[in-house]
JSON list of C-alpha atoms in Angstrom, two decimals:
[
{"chain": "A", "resi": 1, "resn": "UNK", "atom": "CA", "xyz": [11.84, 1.76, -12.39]},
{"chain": "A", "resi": 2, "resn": "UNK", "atom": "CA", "xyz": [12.85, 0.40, -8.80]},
{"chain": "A", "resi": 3, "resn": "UNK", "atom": "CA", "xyz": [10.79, -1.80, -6.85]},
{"chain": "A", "resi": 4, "resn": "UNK", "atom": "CA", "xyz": [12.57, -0.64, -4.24]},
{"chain": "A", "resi": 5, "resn": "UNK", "atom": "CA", "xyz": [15.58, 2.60, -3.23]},
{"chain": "A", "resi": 6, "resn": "UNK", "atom": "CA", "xyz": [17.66, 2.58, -0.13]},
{"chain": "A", "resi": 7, "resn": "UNK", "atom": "CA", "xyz": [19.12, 5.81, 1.06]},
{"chain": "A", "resi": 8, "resn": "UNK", "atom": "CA", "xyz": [20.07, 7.13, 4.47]},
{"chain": "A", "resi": 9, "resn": "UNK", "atom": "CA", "xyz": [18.32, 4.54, 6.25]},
{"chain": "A", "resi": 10, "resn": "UNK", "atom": "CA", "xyz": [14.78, 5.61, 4.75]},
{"chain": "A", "resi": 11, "resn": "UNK", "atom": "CA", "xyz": [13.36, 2.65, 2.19]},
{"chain": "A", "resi": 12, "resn": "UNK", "atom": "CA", "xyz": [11.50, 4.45, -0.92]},
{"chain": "A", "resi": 13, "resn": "UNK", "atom": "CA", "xyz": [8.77, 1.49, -2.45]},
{"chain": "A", "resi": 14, "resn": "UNK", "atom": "CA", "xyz": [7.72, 2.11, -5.87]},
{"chain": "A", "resi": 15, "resn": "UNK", "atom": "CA", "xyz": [3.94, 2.22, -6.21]},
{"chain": "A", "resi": 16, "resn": "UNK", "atom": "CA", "xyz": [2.48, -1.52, -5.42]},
{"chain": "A", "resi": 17, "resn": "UNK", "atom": "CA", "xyz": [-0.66, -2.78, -7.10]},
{"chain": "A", "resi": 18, "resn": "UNK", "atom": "CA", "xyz": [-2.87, -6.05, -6.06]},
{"chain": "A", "resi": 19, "resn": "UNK", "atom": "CA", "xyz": [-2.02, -9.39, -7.44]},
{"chain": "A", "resi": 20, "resn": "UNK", "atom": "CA", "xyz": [-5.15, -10.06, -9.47]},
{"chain": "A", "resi": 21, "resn": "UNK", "atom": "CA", "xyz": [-6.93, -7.47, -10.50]},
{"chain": "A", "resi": 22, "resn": "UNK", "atom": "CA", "xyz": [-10.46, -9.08, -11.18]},
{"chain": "A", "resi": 23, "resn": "UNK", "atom": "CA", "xyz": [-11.28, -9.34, -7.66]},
{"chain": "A", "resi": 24, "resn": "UNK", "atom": "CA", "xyz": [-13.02, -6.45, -5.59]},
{"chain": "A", "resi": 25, "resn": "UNK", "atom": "CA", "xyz": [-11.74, -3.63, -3.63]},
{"chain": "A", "resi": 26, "resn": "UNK", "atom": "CA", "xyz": [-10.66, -5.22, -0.61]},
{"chain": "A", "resi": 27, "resn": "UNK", "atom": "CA", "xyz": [-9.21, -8.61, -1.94]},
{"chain": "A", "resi": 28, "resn": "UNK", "atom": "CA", "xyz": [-7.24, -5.58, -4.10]},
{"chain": "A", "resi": 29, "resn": "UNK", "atom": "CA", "xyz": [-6.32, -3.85, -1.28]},
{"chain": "A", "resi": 30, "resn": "UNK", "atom": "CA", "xyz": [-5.39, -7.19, 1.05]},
{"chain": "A", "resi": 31, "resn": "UNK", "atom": "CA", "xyz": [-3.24, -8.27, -1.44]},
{"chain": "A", "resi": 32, "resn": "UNK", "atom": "CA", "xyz": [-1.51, -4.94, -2.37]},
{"chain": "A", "resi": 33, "resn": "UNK", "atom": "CA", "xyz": [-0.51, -4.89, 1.52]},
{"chain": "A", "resi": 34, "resn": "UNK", "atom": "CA", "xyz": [1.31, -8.40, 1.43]},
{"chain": "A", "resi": 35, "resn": "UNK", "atom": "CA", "xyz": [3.04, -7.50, -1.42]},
{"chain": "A", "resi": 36, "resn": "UNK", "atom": "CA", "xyz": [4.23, -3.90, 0.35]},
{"chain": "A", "resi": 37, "resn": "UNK", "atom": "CA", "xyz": [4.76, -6.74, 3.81]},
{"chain": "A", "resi": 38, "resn": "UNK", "atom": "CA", "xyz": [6.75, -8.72, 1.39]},
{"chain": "A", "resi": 39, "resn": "UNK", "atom": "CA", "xyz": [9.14, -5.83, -0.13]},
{"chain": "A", "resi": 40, "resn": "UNK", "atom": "CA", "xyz": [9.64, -3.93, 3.44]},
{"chain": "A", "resi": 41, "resn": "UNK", "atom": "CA", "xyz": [11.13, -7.34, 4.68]},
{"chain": "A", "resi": 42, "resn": "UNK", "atom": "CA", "xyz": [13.19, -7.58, 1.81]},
{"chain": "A", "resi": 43, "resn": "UNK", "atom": "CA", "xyz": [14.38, -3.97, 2.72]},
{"chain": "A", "resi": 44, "resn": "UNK", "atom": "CA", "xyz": [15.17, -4.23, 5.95]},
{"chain": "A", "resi": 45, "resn": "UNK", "atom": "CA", "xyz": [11.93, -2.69, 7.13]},
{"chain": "A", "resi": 46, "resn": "UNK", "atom": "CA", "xyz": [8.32, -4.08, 8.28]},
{"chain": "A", "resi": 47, "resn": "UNK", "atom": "CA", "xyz": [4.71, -2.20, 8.16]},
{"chain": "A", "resi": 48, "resn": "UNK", "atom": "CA", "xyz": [5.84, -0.86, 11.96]},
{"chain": "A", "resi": 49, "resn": "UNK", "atom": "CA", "xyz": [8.38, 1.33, 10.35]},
{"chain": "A", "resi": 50, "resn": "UNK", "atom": "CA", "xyz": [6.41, 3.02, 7.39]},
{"chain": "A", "resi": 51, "resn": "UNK", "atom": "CA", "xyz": [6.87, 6.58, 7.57]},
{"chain": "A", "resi": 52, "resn": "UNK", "atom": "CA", "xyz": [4.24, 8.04, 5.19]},
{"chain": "A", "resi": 53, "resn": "UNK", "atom": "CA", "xyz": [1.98, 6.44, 2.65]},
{"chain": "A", "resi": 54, "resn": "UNK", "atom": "CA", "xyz": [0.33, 7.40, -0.28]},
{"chain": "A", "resi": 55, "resn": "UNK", "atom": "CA", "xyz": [-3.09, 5.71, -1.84]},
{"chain": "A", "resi": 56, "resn": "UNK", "atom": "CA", "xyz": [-4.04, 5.97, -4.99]},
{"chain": "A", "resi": 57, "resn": "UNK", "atom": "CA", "xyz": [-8.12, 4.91, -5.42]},
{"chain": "A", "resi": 58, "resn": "UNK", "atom": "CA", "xyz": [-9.95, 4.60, -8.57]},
{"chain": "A", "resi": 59, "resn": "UNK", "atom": "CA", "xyz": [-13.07, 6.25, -7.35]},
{"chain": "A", "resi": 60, "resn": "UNK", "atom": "CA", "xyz": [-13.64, 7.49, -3.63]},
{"chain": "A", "resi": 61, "resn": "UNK", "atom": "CA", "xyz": [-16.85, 5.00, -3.77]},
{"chain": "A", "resi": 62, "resn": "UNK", "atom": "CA", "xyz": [-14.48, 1.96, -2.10]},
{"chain": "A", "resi": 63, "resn": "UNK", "atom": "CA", "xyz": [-12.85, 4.50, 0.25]},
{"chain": "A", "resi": 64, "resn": "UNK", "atom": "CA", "xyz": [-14.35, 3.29, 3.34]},
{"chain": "A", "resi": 65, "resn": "UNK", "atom": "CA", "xyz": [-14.04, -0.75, 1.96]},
{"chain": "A", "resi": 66, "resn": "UNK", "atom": "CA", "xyz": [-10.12, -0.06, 1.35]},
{"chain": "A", "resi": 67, "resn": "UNK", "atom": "CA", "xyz": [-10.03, 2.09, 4.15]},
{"chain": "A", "resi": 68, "resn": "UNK", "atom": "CA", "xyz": [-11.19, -0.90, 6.74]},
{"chain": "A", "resi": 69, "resn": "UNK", "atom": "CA", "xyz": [-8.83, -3.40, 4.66]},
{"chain": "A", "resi": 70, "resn": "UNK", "atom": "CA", "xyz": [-6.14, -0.71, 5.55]},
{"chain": "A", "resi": 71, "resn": "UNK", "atom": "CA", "xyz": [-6.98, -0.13, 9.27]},
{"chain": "A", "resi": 72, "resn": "UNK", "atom": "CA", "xyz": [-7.04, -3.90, 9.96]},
{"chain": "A", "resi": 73, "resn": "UNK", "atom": "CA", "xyz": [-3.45, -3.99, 8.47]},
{"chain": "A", "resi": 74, "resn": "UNK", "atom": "CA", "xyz": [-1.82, -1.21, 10.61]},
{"chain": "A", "resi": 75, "resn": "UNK", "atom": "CA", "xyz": [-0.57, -2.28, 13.73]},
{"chain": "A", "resi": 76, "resn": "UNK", "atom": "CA", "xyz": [-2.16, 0.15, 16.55]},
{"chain": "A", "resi": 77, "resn": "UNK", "atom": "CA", "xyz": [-0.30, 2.73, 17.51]},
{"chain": "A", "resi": 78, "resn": "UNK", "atom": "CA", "xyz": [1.89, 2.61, 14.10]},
{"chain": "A", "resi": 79, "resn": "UNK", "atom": "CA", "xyz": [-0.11, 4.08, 11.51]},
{"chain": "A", "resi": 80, "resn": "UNK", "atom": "CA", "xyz": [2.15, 6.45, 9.17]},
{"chain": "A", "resi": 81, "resn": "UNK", "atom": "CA", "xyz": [1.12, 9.64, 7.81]},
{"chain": "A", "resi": 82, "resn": "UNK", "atom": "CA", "xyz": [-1.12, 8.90, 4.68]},
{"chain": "A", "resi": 83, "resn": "UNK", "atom": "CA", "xyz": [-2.86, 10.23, 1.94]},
{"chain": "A", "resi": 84, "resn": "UNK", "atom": "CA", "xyz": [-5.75, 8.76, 0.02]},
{"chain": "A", "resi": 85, "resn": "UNK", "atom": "CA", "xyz": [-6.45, 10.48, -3.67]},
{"chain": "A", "resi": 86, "resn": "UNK", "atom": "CA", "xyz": [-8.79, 9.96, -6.04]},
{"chain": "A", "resi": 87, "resn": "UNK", "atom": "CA", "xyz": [-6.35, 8.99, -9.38]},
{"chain": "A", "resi": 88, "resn": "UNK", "atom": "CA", "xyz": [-6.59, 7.16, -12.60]},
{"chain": "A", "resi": 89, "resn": "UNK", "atom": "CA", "xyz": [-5.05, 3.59, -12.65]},
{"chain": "A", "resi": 90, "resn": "UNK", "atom": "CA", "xyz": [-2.90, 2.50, -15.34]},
{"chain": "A", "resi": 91, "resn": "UNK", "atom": "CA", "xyz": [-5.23, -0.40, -16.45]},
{"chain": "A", "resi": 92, "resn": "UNK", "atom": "CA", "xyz": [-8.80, -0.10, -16.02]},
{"chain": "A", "resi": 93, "resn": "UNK", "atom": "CA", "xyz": [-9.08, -3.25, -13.86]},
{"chain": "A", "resi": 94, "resn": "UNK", "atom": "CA", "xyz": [-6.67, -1.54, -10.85]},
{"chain": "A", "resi": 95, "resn": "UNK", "atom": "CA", "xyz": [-9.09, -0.26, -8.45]},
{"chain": "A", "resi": 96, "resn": "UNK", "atom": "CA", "xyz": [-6.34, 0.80, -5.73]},
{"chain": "A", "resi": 97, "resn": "UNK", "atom": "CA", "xyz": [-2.07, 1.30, -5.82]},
{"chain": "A", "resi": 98, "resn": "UNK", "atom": "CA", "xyz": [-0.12, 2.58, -2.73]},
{"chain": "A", "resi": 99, "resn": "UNK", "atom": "CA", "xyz": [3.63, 4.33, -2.27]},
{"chain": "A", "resi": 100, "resn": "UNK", "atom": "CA", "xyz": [5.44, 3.68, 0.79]},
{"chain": "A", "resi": 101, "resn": "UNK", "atom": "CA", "xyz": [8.34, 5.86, 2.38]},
{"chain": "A", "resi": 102, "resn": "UNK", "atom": "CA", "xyz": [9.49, 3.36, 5.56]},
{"chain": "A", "resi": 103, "resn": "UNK", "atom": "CA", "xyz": [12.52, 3.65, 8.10]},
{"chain": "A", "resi": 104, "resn": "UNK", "atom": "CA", "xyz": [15.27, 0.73, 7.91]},
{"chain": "A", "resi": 105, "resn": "UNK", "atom": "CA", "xyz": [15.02, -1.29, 10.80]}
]
């Protein structure tokens, strides 16, 4: 798997989980957004240039705790197309993982 795939100018991010999982919803979902900060610089990109975004919850219970983690992290006038689905995480701790599809600066 790639962390991350360059092609035509469009920056693909594999799906990006929090860095410790034993914390709550939005520590998981504050730290799953540096490390998608972190890779878009690395890219060539930043959060101004996502495209399209999809997040993956555990259980639509945190929605609106992820979802104000989320809205604090988009800069205004920037937010991407996104979708939010109720999934099963690979280990039972993961409460949220995100996609990213961003332009190349």
């Amino acid at each position: 798997m790639s962390r991350i795939v360059k092609h035509n100018g469009t920056i693909y991010l594999c799906g990006q989980v929090c860095k410790d999982a034993e914390q709550g919803i939005k520590e998981q979902t504050e730290t799953m957004l540096e490390k998608v900060d972190e890779l878009l610089i690395q890219a060539g990109s930043d959060r101004k240039h996502i495209l399209s975004a999809t997040i993956y919850i555990k259980d639509m219970k945190y929605f609106a705790e992820m979802n104000e983690v989320w809205d604090a992290w988009v800069p205004e006038g920037y937010a991407p197309a996104r979708a939010c689905v109720e999934a099963s995480m690979a280990r039972d701790a993961l409460l949220v993982e995100i996609s990213v599809v961003a332009a190349e600066i």
